[in-house]
Amino acid sequence: MSSDHYDILIVGAGVAGSALAHALSAITSKSRGSPIRVALVERSLSEPDRIVGELLQPGGVEALQKLGMQAALEGIDAISENGYCVVQAGRIVHIPYPDGRQGRSFHHGQFVMGLRAHAKRAPGVDVIEATVNELIECQHSRRVLGVRATRTSTSGDGTKGEKESFFADLVIIADGCFSNFRSSVMGKSARQSSTRSYFVGAILKDVRLPIPQHGTVALIKGHGPVLLYQVSEHDTRMLVDVKHPLPSDLKGHILTNIVPQLPASLHVAVHEALENDRLRRMPNSFLPPVEQVGKYTKEGVFLLGDAWNMRHPLTGGGMTVALNDVVILSQLLAEIDNFTNWDQMSDLLSRWHWARKPLSSTVNILSVALYDLFGADDECLVVLQNGCFKYFECGGDCVRGPVSLLAGIAPSPSLLAYHFFYVAFYSIWIMFTDPRPVNNAVNGEKPVLEAPPIWDYPYLCLKSVKVFWTACTVFGPLLWTEIRWW
């Protein structure tokens, strides 16, 4: 069976796909003088249930406003977020967003349903519930002409109907981190995603975080960080980073190794959540972007969102990058009248790739670099982690700069490099100057603190070189994945 022909067909009605469908509805075809026709195809239009994608940074809120979709944050019990709180061994540092900026936290599924509602109301957009099975390609040119999909039965019994063919001038794949079409679209130019850890999620009931309406990052000695942020009036999401490979007893691991290092006010709620809630996990994957033009990529189709580019979810920047991508892409697509002209589309994809770089590369690099520091697992990374915490304690620009990068409102890789290596040098300075215990305090005695003696300096100089080299090995490869163009 063959349905109507569309100008653009989007596979996946998540954050990126739904936002793009709504944005494209404002584009008028120059040749017809009417809005372009868009098909938004999603396997299931029921509310998704995920443990990530629940924090939208201030930069993402601004992108949502540019798209005219800010109402998607209303009526879902979303919580205003004013910044971060980092907790380490009983110490707390406050990291507020600058200039009164605010993010939002919420249940992911409710937010996505709000975005889909906007897409359904948009003129020229058909939202279709169907499972895309394959791409339709021209037998001669191998150009993608559309998709074959199986609709969900309208009887509501969950059965599948017949396969249908949906044709379009342009197909955009936005089917998320577990994309079924990433390899077939990118061909030999595709890069492999890497997974170093998992987030294990649970919901805590009616807890008070150390600083209300702030995301909390708890640094756990010997393990990955723990994130906590309120997602509704009574619910607080807890995400525990567990490194690969996963332990066989996740609950036991969390109770034994993680809970004792969390603020005491959370212990009862965590025990109740582990006893009553189903622990769920999500891989923390990193996939650097590859420019989607070249001899290996297919014509007539390209990737969007997590299907193309993923970063560690520690910084909560994924949706901000996706919405910013939609803002830029929709503006560029408005300049194109013929989506079948692949020369024009190739130029557009190249322009889009580099136009998104200031924000996407900043968030991508920061997410993995910050995870390496917060999940420190060797001596030099521990030094950098301690220096990072003390850097935040300095306040002023030592907080404003990094949190502006984190919030997605300062898209500047150069500013990120400045603060990252400032932290590295500050960490080295701390090694030489920071007082440390020189006796084993017993029976409640206060430990004696002294700065390192001068005879320790040769060893510290050698260690400084190792610390700086570690910083370079963390930042350098990440920067390389963003600036390479082949």
Short mmCIF file of C-alpha atoms in Angstrom, two decimals:
data_model
loop_
_atom_site.label_atom_id
_atom_site.label_comp_id
_atom_site.label_asym_id
_atom_site.label_seq_id
_atom_site.Cartn_x
_atom_site.Cartn_y
_atom_site.Cartn_z
CA MET A 1 0.00 0.00 0.00
CA SER A 2 1.22 3.48 -0.78
CA SER A 3 0.26 6.54 1.23
CA ASP A 4 0.50 10.18 0.23
CA HIS A 5 3.83 11.69 -0.60
CA TYR A 6 5.36 14.01 2.02
CA ASP A 7 7.97 16.71 1.79
CA ILE A 8 9.74 15.51 4.94
CA LEU A 9 9.30 12.32 6.93
CA ILE A 10 10.68 12.08 10.48
CA VAL A 11 11.24 8.71 12.13
CA GLY A 12 10.88 9.02 15.90
CA ALA A 13 8.62 11.31 17.94
CA GLY A 14 10.92 11.89 20.88
CA VAL A 15 12.28 15.28 21.92
CA ALA A 16 14.16 16.03 18.69
CA GLY A 17 11.63 14.53 16.25
CA SER A 18 8.56 16.16 17.79
CA ALA A 19 10.24 19.55 18.11
CA LEU A 20 11.42 19.43 14.50
CA ALA A 21 7.98 18.46 13.18
CA HIS A 22 6.47 21.47 14.95
CA ALA A 23 9.22 23.79 13.72
CA LEU A 24 8.84 22.62 10.11
CA SER A 25 5.12 23.38 10.16
CA ALA A 26 6.03 27.06 9.96
CA ILE A 27 7.87 26.58 6.66
CA THR A 28 5.99 27.49 3.50
CA SER A 29 6.84 25.77 0.23
CA LYS A 30 7.98 28.43 -2.21
CA SER A 31 6.77 26.43 -5.20
CA ARG A 32 3.26 25.73 -3.82
CA GLY A 33 2.79 28.69 -1.52
CA SER A 34 1.48 26.42 1.24
CA PRO A 35 2.98 24.81 4.37
CA ILE A 36 5.14 21.79 3.68
CA ARG A 37 3.75 18.35 4.49
CA VAL A 38 5.47 16.50 7.31
CA ALA A 39 4.98 12.92 8.51
CA LEU A 40 6.07 12.13 12.07
CA VAL A 41 6.24 8.35 12.48
CA GLU A 42 6.53 6.83 15.96
CA ARG A 43 6.40 3.19 17.03
CA SER A 44 4.26 3.93 20.11
CA LEU A 45 2.46 7.16 20.95
CA SER A 46 1.85 6.09 24.53
CA GLU A 47 3.74 7.97 27.23
CA PRO A 48 7.40 6.88 27.29
CA ASP A 49 8.94 5.79 30.57
CA ARG A 50 12.65 6.61 30.90
CA ILE A 51 15.00 7.38 33.77
CA VAL A 52 17.04 9.99 31.85
CA GLY A 53 16.09 13.10 29.90
CA GLU A 54 14.43 14.65 32.93
CA LEU A 55 16.49 17.82 33.32
CA LEU A 56 16.38 20.66 30.79
CA GLN A 57 19.17 23.19 31.20
CA PRO A 58 18.47 26.95 30.86
CA GLY A 59 19.91 26.85 27.33
CA GLY A 60 17.34 24.20 26.44
CA VAL A 61 14.51 26.27 27.93
CA GLU A 62 15.60 29.18 25.72
CA ALA A 63 15.68 26.94 22.63
CA LEU A 64 12.18 25.71 23.48
CA GLN A 65 11.02 29.31 23.65
CA LYS A 66 12.55 30.04 20.24
CA LEU A 67 10.54 27.13 18.84
CA GLY A 68 7.32 28.44 20.43
CA MET A 69 6.94 25.23 22.45
CA GLN A 70 7.47 26.51 25.99
CA ALA A 71 3.91 25.45 26.85
CA ALA A 72 5.18 21.85 26.83
CA LEU A 73 6.63 22.62 30.27
CA GLU A 74 3.25 23.63 31.66
CA GLY A 75 0.81 21.30 33.35
CA ILE A 76 3.36 18.56 33.97
CA ASP A 77 4.35 19.52 37.55
CA ALA A 78 7.77 20.64 36.29
CA ILE A 79 10.18 21.95 38.93
CA SER A 80 12.23 25.13 38.45
CA GLU A 81 15.94 24.43 38.86
CA ASN A 82 18.21 27.27 39.97
CA GLY A 83 21.59 25.59 39.77
CA TYR A 84 23.62 22.78 41.28
CA CYS A 85 24.88 21.61 44.62
CA VAL A 86 28.01 19.43 44.75
CA VAL A 87 28.47 17.26 47.85
CA GLN A 88 31.72 15.55 48.79
CA ALA A 89 32.43 13.90 52.15
CA GLY A 90 30.10 16.23 54.03
CA ARG A 91 31.29 19.37 52.22
CA ILE A 92 28.82 21.29 50.07
CA VAL A 93 29.48 23.85 47.36
CA HIS A 94 26.68 25.93 45.84
CA ILE A 95 26.78 26.46 42.04
CA PRO A 96 23.88 28.75 41.04
CA TYR A 97 22.91 29.49 37.45
CA PRO A 98 23.99 33.04 36.52
CA ASP A 99 21.67 36.05 36.14
CA GLY A 100 18.63 34.29 37.57
CA ARG A 101 18.48 31.73 34.76
CA GLN A 102 16.39 28.65 35.40
CA GLY A 103 16.21 25.11 34.09
CA ARG A 104 13.33 22.67 34.46
CA SER A 105 13.12 19.11 35.75
CA PHE A 106 10.17 16.79 35.12
CA HIS A 107 9.10 13.28 34.33
CA HIS A 108 10.49 12.63 30.85
CA GLY A 109 7.36 10.98 29.47
CA GLN A 110 5.09 13.89 30.38
CA PHE A 111 7.43 16.35 28.67
CA VAL A 112 7.55 14.26 25.49
CA MET A 113 3.77 14.00 25.44
CA GLY A 114 3.61 17.79 25.61
CA LEU A 115 5.96 18.08 22.64
CA ARG A 116 3.92 15.53 20.69
CA ALA A 117 0.73 17.50 21.41
CA HIS A 118 2.33 20.54 19.77
CA ALA A 119 3.31 18.45 16.75
CA LYS A 120 -0.21 17.03 16.40
CA ARG A 121 -1.70 20.53 16.39
CA ALA A 122 0.80 21.89 13.88
CA PRO A 123 -0.57 22.53 10.36
CA GLY A 124 0.65 20.12 7.69
CA VAL A 125 1.93 17.54 10.21
CA ASP A 126 0.59 13.97 10.23
CA VAL A 127 1.51 12.01 13.36
CA ILE A 128 1.47 8.31 12.50
CA GLU A 129 1.74 5.42 14.97
CA ALA A 130 3.70 2.75 13.11
CA THR A 131 6.89 0.76 13.41
CA VAL A 132 9.42 1.62 10.70
CA ASN A 133 10.88 -1.63 9.38
CA GLU A 134 13.18 -0.46 6.61
CA LEU A 135 14.24 2.39 4.39
CA ILE A 136 12.99 2.43 0.78
CA GLU A 137 15.91 2.96 -1.59
CA CYS A 138 16.11 3.54 -5.32
CA GLN A 139 17.53 0.38 -6.88
CA HIS A 140 19.85 2.36 -9.14
CA SER A 141 21.01 5.41 -7.19
CA ARG A 142 20.56 3.93 -3.68
CA ARG A 143 18.90 7.21 -2.69
CA VAL A 144 16.39 6.90 0.16
CA LEU A 145 12.84 7.56 -1.07
CA GLY A 146 10.85 6.82 2.08
CA VAL A 147 10.19 4.08 4.63
CA ARG A 148 8.17 0.90 5.03
CA ALA A 149 6.30 0.73 8.28
CA THR A 150 3.73 -1.42 10.03
CA ARG A 151 0.87 0.47 11.63
CA THR A 152 -0.45 -0.49 15.03
CA SER A 153 -3.95 -1.89 14.69
CA THR A 154 -6.71 0.70 15.21
CA SER A 155 -8.69 -1.89 17.20
CA GLY A 156 -6.50 -1.12 20.20
CA ASP A 157 -5.54 -4.73 20.83
CA GLY A 158 -1.86 -4.07 20.06
CA THR A 159 -1.83 -6.23 16.92
CA LYS A 160 0.06 -5.14 13.82
CA GLY A 161 -1.52 -4.21 10.54
CA GLU A 162 -0.21 -4.41 7.02
CA LYS A 163 3.08 -2.90 5.93
CA GLU A 164 2.70 0.48 4.28
CA SER A 165 5.07 2.56 2.22
CA PHE A 166 5.52 6.22 3.09
CA PHE A 167 7.39 8.34 0.55
CA ALA A 168 9.07 11.69 1.10
CA ASP A 169 11.56 14.02 -0.54
CA LEU A 170 13.66 13.87 2.62
CA VAL A 171 13.80 11.36 5.49
CA ILE A 172 15.16 12.36 8.90
CA ILE A 173 16.01 9.60 11.39
CA ALA A 174 15.52 10.63 15.02
CA ASP A 175 14.90 7.25 16.66
CA GLY A 176 17.17 7.77 19.66
CA CYS A 177 20.24 6.21 21.22
CA PHE A 178 19.28 2.67 20.20
CA SER A 179 18.78 3.70 16.56
CA ASN A 180 17.98 0.88 14.14
CA PHE A 181 19.16 2.87 11.12
CA ARG A 182 22.38 4.58 12.24
CA SER A 183 24.70 2.12 10.50
CA SER A 184 22.70 1.92 7.27
CA VAL A 185 22.56 5.72 6.96
CA MET A 186 26.20 6.47 7.83
CA GLY A 187 27.78 3.43 6.16
CA LYS A 188 31.53 3.18 6.55
CA SER A 189 31.73 6.67 8.04
CA ALA A 190 29.78 5.58 11.14
CA ARG A 191 31.63 5.63 14.44
CA GLN A 192 30.98 3.20 17.24
CA SER A 193 29.41 4.41 20.45
CA SER A 194 31.26 3.63 23.68
CA THR A 195 29.68 2.79 27.04
CA ARG A 196 31.79 3.16 30.17
CA SER A 197 29.06 3.10 32.78
CA TYR A 198 25.33 2.88 33.46
CA PHE A 199 22.87 5.05 35.32
CA VAL A 200 20.76 3.02 37.72
CA GLY A 201 17.60 4.95 38.53
CA ALA A 202 14.98 5.05 41.28
CA ILE A 203 12.40 7.53 42.57
CA LEU A 204 12.71 8.87 46.12
CA LYS A 205 9.50 10.03 47.78
CA ASP A 206 9.11 13.34 49.62
CA VAL A 207 12.78 14.05 50.33
CA ARG A 208 14.48 17.39 50.90
CA LEU A 209 17.69 17.89 48.95
CA PRO A 210 20.63 19.77 50.54
CA ILE A 211 19.66 22.87 48.54
CA PRO A 212 16.03 22.78 47.29
CA GLN A 213 15.38 23.35 43.58
CA HIS A 214 19.00 22.54 42.77
CA GLY A 215 20.37 19.46 41.09
CA THR A 216 22.58 17.58 43.55
CA VAL A 217 25.79 15.85 42.51
CA ALA A 218 27.22 13.59 45.23
CA LEU A 219 30.84 12.56 44.69
CA ILE A 220 31.33 8.99 45.88
CA LYS A 221 34.86 7.89 46.76
CA GLY A 222 35.90 4.91 44.67
CA HIS A 223 32.75 4.99 42.54
CA GLY A 224 30.90 7.13 40.04
CA PRO A 225 28.80 10.16 41.05
CA VAL A 226 25.15 10.14 42.15
CA LEU A 227 22.67 12.66 40.70
CA LEU A 228 19.52 13.78 42.47
CA TYR A 229 16.93 16.26 41.24
CA GLN A 230 13.27 16.79 41.99
CA VAL A 231 11.02 15.88 39.04
CA SER A 232 7.61 16.61 40.58
CA GLU A 233 6.10 17.80 43.86
CA HIS A 234 6.66 14.48 45.61
CA ASP A 235 9.20 12.66 43.38
CA THR A 236 12.98 13.04 43.33
CA ARG A 237 15.00 11.14 40.76
CA MET A 238 18.15 9.38 41.95
CA LEU A 239 20.65 8.24 39.33
CA VAL A 240 23.57 6.14 40.54
CA ASP A 241 26.51 5.85 38.17
CA VAL A 242 27.72 2.25 38.10
CA LYS A 243 30.77 1.43 36.06
CA HIS A 244 30.95 -1.39 33.55
CA PRO A 245 30.67 -4.30 34.12
CA LEU A 246 27.58 -4.12 36.29
CA PRO A 247 27.71 -5.98 39.64
CA SER A 248 25.39 -8.96 39.89
CA ASP A 249 23.68 -7.51 42.99
CA LEU A 250 22.88 -3.88 42.16
CA LYS A 251 20.84 -3.22 45.29
CA GLY A 252 23.54 -4.67 47.50
CA HIS A 253 26.17 -2.59 45.71
CA ILE A 254 24.20 0.63 46.24
CA LEU A 255 23.38 -0.12 49.90
CA THR A 256 26.93 -1.11 50.76
CA ASN A 257 29.06 1.30 48.72
CA ILE A 258 26.90 4.28 47.79
CA VAL A 259 24.28 5.03 50.47
CA PRO A 260 26.77 5.52 53.37
CA GLN A 261 28.41 8.37 51.42
CA LEU A 262 25.13 10.20 50.68
CA PRO A 263 23.71 12.90 52.99
CA ALA A 264 22.13 11.23 56.02
CA SER A 265 18.77 12.90 55.33
CA LEU A 266 18.41 10.74 52.21
CA HIS A 267 19.20 7.32 53.70
CA VAL A 268 15.68 6.29 54.76
CA ALA A 269 14.14 7.36 51.43
CA VAL A 270 16.83 5.50 49.47
CA HIS A 271 16.28 2.31 51.47
CA GLU A 272 12.52 2.55 50.87
CA ALA A 273 13.03 3.15 47.15
CA LEU A 274 15.36 0.18 46.82
CA GLU A 275 12.90 -2.01 48.69
CA ASN A 276 9.74 -0.94 46.84
CA ASP A 277 10.87 0.32 43.43
CA ARG A 278 12.15 -1.55 40.42
CA LEU A 279 15.75 -0.58 39.71
CA ARG A 280 16.19 0.38 36.08
CA ARG A 281 19.36 1.06 34.18
CA MET A 282 20.41 3.05 31.14
CA PRO A 283 23.79 2.91 29.36
CA ASN A 284 25.80 6.14 29.47
CA SER A 285 27.03 6.21 25.89
CA PHE A 286 29.30 8.60 24.02
CA LEU A 287 29.03 8.96 20.24
CA PRO A 288 30.93 11.83 18.58
CA PRO A 289 29.24 13.48 15.58
CA VAL A 290 30.37 12.72 12.03
CA GLU A 291 29.66 15.19 9.25
CA GLN A 292 26.80 13.70 7.26
CA VAL A 293 28.09 14.35 3.79
CA GLY A 294 30.50 12.23 1.83
CA LYS A 295 30.73 9.20 -0.37
CA TYR A 296 29.69 6.71 2.34
CA THR A 297 26.48 8.37 3.52
CA LYS A 298 23.18 7.84 1.71
CA GLU A 299 21.35 10.54 -0.18
CA GLY A 300 17.86 11.53 0.85
CA VAL A 301 18.32 10.80 4.56
CA PHE A 302 20.25 12.01 7.59
CA LEU A 303 20.34 11.53 11.37
CA LEU A 304 19.20 13.83 14.17
CA GLY A 305 19.46 13.73 17.97
CA ASP A 306 20.88 10.73 19.85
CA ALA A 307 20.71 8.64 16.69
CA TRP A 308 23.66 10.73 15.50
CA ASN A 309 25.44 12.28 18.49
CA MET A 310 25.45 11.26 22.17
CA ARG A 311 27.26 12.57 25.20
CA HIS A 312 27.44 11.43 28.84
CA PRO A 313 24.15 12.37 30.57
CA LEU A 314 25.94 13.58 33.73
CA THR A 315 25.55 17.24 32.70
CA GLY A 316 21.96 16.89 31.48
CA GLY A 317 22.87 18.58 28.19
CA GLY A 318 21.42 16.12 25.68
CA MET A 319 18.00 17.74 25.25
CA THR A 320 19.58 21.21 25.14
CA VAL A 321 21.80 20.13 22.24
CA ALA A 322 18.87 18.44 20.46
CA LEU A 323 16.58 21.47 20.73
CA ASN A 324 19.35 23.82 19.64
CA ASP A 325 20.00 21.51 16.67
CA VAL A 326 16.31 21.78 15.74
CA VAL A 327 16.41 25.59 15.94
CA ILE A 328 19.37 25.79 13.55
CA LEU A 329 18.22 23.00 11.23
CA SER A 330 14.68 24.36 10.81
CA GLN A 331 16.07 27.78 9.91
CA LEU A 332 18.34 26.25 7.27
CA LEU A 333 15.61 24.01 5.85
CA ALA A 334 13.38 27.08 5.44
CA GLU A 335 15.87 28.28 2.82
CA ILE A 336 15.48 25.11 0.70
CA ASP A 337 12.61 24.76 -1.74
CA ASN A 338 13.55 21.43 -3.26
CA PHE A 339 14.56 18.79 -0.72
CA THR A 340 15.42 16.35 -3.51
CA ASN A 341 18.34 18.54 -4.65
CA TRP A 342 21.07 16.72 -2.80
CA ASP A 343 23.76 19.24 -3.76
CA GLN A 344 21.81 21.88 -1.86
CA MET A 345 21.07 19.47 0.97
CA SER A 346 24.74 18.48 1.28
CA ASP A 347 25.68 22.14 1.59
CA LEU A 348 22.94 22.57 4.21
CA LEU A 349 24.14 19.58 6.23
CA SER A 350 27.70 20.91 6.20
CA ARG A 351 26.56 24.35 7.35
CA TRP A 352 24.39 22.79 10.06
CA HIS A 353 27.24 20.56 11.25
CA TRP A 354 29.53 23.52 11.90
CA ALA A 355 26.83 25.97 13.04
CA ARG A 356 25.91 23.62 15.90
CA LYS A 357 29.54 23.10 16.94
CA PRO A 358 29.92 25.91 19.51
CA LEU A 359 27.20 24.47 21.74
CA SER A 360 27.34 20.78 20.89
CA SER A 361 31.12 20.45 21.21
CA THR A 362 31.09 22.39 24.49
CA VAL A 363 28.43 20.12 26.00
CA ASN A 364 29.94 16.94 24.53
CA ILE A 365 33.46 17.61 25.82
CA LEU A 366 32.28 18.92 29.18
CA SER A 367 30.06 15.90 29.84
CA VAL A 368 32.83 13.33 29.47
CA ALA A 369 35.60 15.45 31.00
CA LEU A 370 33.47 16.22 34.07
CA TYR A 371 32.53 12.56 34.39
CA ASP A 372 36.22 11.59 34.36
CA LEU A 373 36.84 14.04 37.20
CA PHE A 374 33.72 13.24 39.23
CA GLY A 375 34.15 9.49 38.72
CA ALA A 376 37.88 9.62 39.45
CA ASP A 377 39.41 6.17 39.58
CA ASP A 378 43.16 6.87 39.71
CA GLU A 379 45.48 9.03 41.79
CA CYS A 380 45.91 11.87 39.30
CA LEU A 381 42.19 12.13 38.57
CA VAL A 382 41.53 12.30 42.32
CA VAL A 383 43.90 15.28 42.47
CA LEU A 384 41.98 16.95 39.65
CA GLN A 385 38.65 16.18 41.34
CA ASN A 386 39.80 17.77 44.58
CA GLY A 387 41.12 20.78 42.69
CA CYS A 388 37.81 21.11 40.82
CA PHE A 389 35.84 21.12 44.08
CA LYS A 390 38.13 23.75 45.61
CA TYR A 391 37.95 25.77 42.38
CA PHE A 392 34.18 25.95 42.79
CA GLU A 393 34.66 26.99 46.43
CA CYS A 394 36.50 30.10 45.20
CA GLY A 395 33.19 31.45 43.87
CA GLY A 396 32.94 34.36 41.44
CA ASP A 397 34.03 33.56 37.91
CA CYS A 398 35.29 30.16 39.09
CA VAL A 399 31.59 29.25 39.39
CA ARG A 400 29.96 31.56 36.86
CA GLY A 401 32.12 30.40 33.93
CA PRO A 402 31.79 26.62 34.41
CA VAL A 403 28.07 26.72 35.24
CA SER A 404 27.41 28.90 32.16
CA LEU A 405 29.03 26.18 30.07
CA LEU A 406 27.03 23.51 31.90
CA ALA A 407 23.77 25.44 31.47
CA GLY A 408 24.20 25.67 27.69
CA ILE A 409 24.23 29.49 27.72
CA ALA A 410 27.96 29.93 26.99
CA PRO A 411 28.64 27.88 23.82
CA SER A 412 32.42 28.28 23.78
CA PRO A 413 34.94 25.42 23.59
CA SER A 414 37.73 27.94 24.18
CA LEU A 415 36.12 29.06 27.46
CA LEU A 416 35.77 25.41 28.42
CA ALA A 417 39.46 24.78 27.70
CA TYR A 418 40.40 27.85 29.76
CA HIS A 419 38.51 26.70 32.86
CA PHE A 420 39.51 23.04 32.46
CA PHE A 421 43.23 23.77 32.40
CA TYR A 422 42.88 26.47 35.04
CA VAL A 423 41.45 23.70 37.25
CA ALA A 424 44.42 21.50 36.31
CA PHE A 425 46.99 24.12 37.34
CA TYR A 426 44.98 25.03 40.43
CA SER A 427 44.91 21.34 41.39
CA ILE A 428 48.70 21.26 41.16
CA TRP A 429 48.95 24.40 43.30
CA ILE A 430 46.67 22.79 45.88
CA MET A 431 49.02 19.78 46.08
CA PHE A 432 51.85 22.07 47.20
CA THR A 433 49.90 24.38 49.50
CA ASP A 434 46.82 22.63 50.89
CA PRO A 435 47.24 21.51 54.52
CA ARG A 436 46.73 17.80 55.06
CA PRO A 437 46.60 15.52 58.14
CA VAL A 438 49.99 14.54 59.52
CA ASN A 439 48.75 12.41 62.44
CA ASN A 440 46.17 9.71 62.95
CA ALA A 441 43.51 11.36 65.09
CA VAL A 442 41.98 9.01 67.68
CA ASN A 443 39.42 9.34 70.47
CA GLY A 444 37.86 12.45 68.97
CA GLU A 445 41.14 14.36 68.70
CA LYS A 446 41.38 16.98 66.00
CA PRO A 447 43.80 16.00 63.23
CA VAL A 448 46.93 18.12 62.86
CA LEU A 449 47.05 19.80 59.45
CA GLU A 450 50.26 20.96 57.81
CA ALA A 451 51.32 21.99 54.32
CA PRO A 452 53.74 19.60 52.59
CA PRO A 453 57.33 20.11 53.74
CA ILE A 454 59.89 21.31 51.22
CA TRP A 455 61.56 17.89 51.00
CA ASP A 456 58.34 16.55 49.46
CA TYR A 457 58.66 19.02 46.57
CA PRO A 458 60.72 16.77 44.23
CA TYR A 459 58.06 14.06 44.45
CA LEU A 460 55.27 16.63 44.04
CA CYS A 461 57.00 18.11 40.98
CA LEU A 462 57.05 14.69 39.36
CA LYS A 463 53.44 14.12 40.35
CA SER A 464 52.51 17.52 38.90
CA VAL A 465 53.76 16.43 35.49
CA LYS A 466 51.62 13.29 35.72
CA VAL A 467 48.57 15.31 36.78
CA PHE A 468 48.95 17.77 33.90
CA TRP A 469 49.51 14.92 31.44
CA THR A 470 46.35 13.22 32.76
CA ALA A 471 44.41 16.45 32.16
CA CYS A 472 45.73 16.57 28.59
CA THR A 473 44.79 12.93 27.96
CA VAL A 474 41.26 13.63 29.19
CA PHE A 475 40.65 16.83 27.23
CA GLY A 476 42.75 16.30 24.11
CA PRO A 477 41.04 13.22 22.61
CA LEU A 478 37.60 14.73 23.28
CA LEU A 479 38.56 17.93 21.49
CA TRP A 480 39.94 15.87 18.60
CA THR A 481 36.64 14.03 18.11
CA GLU A 482 34.92 17.41 17.68
CA ILE A 483 37.34 19.20 15.33
CA ARG A 484 38.17 16.37 12.92
CA TRP A 485 36.27 16.68 9.66
CA TRP A 486 36.93 13.34 7.99
#
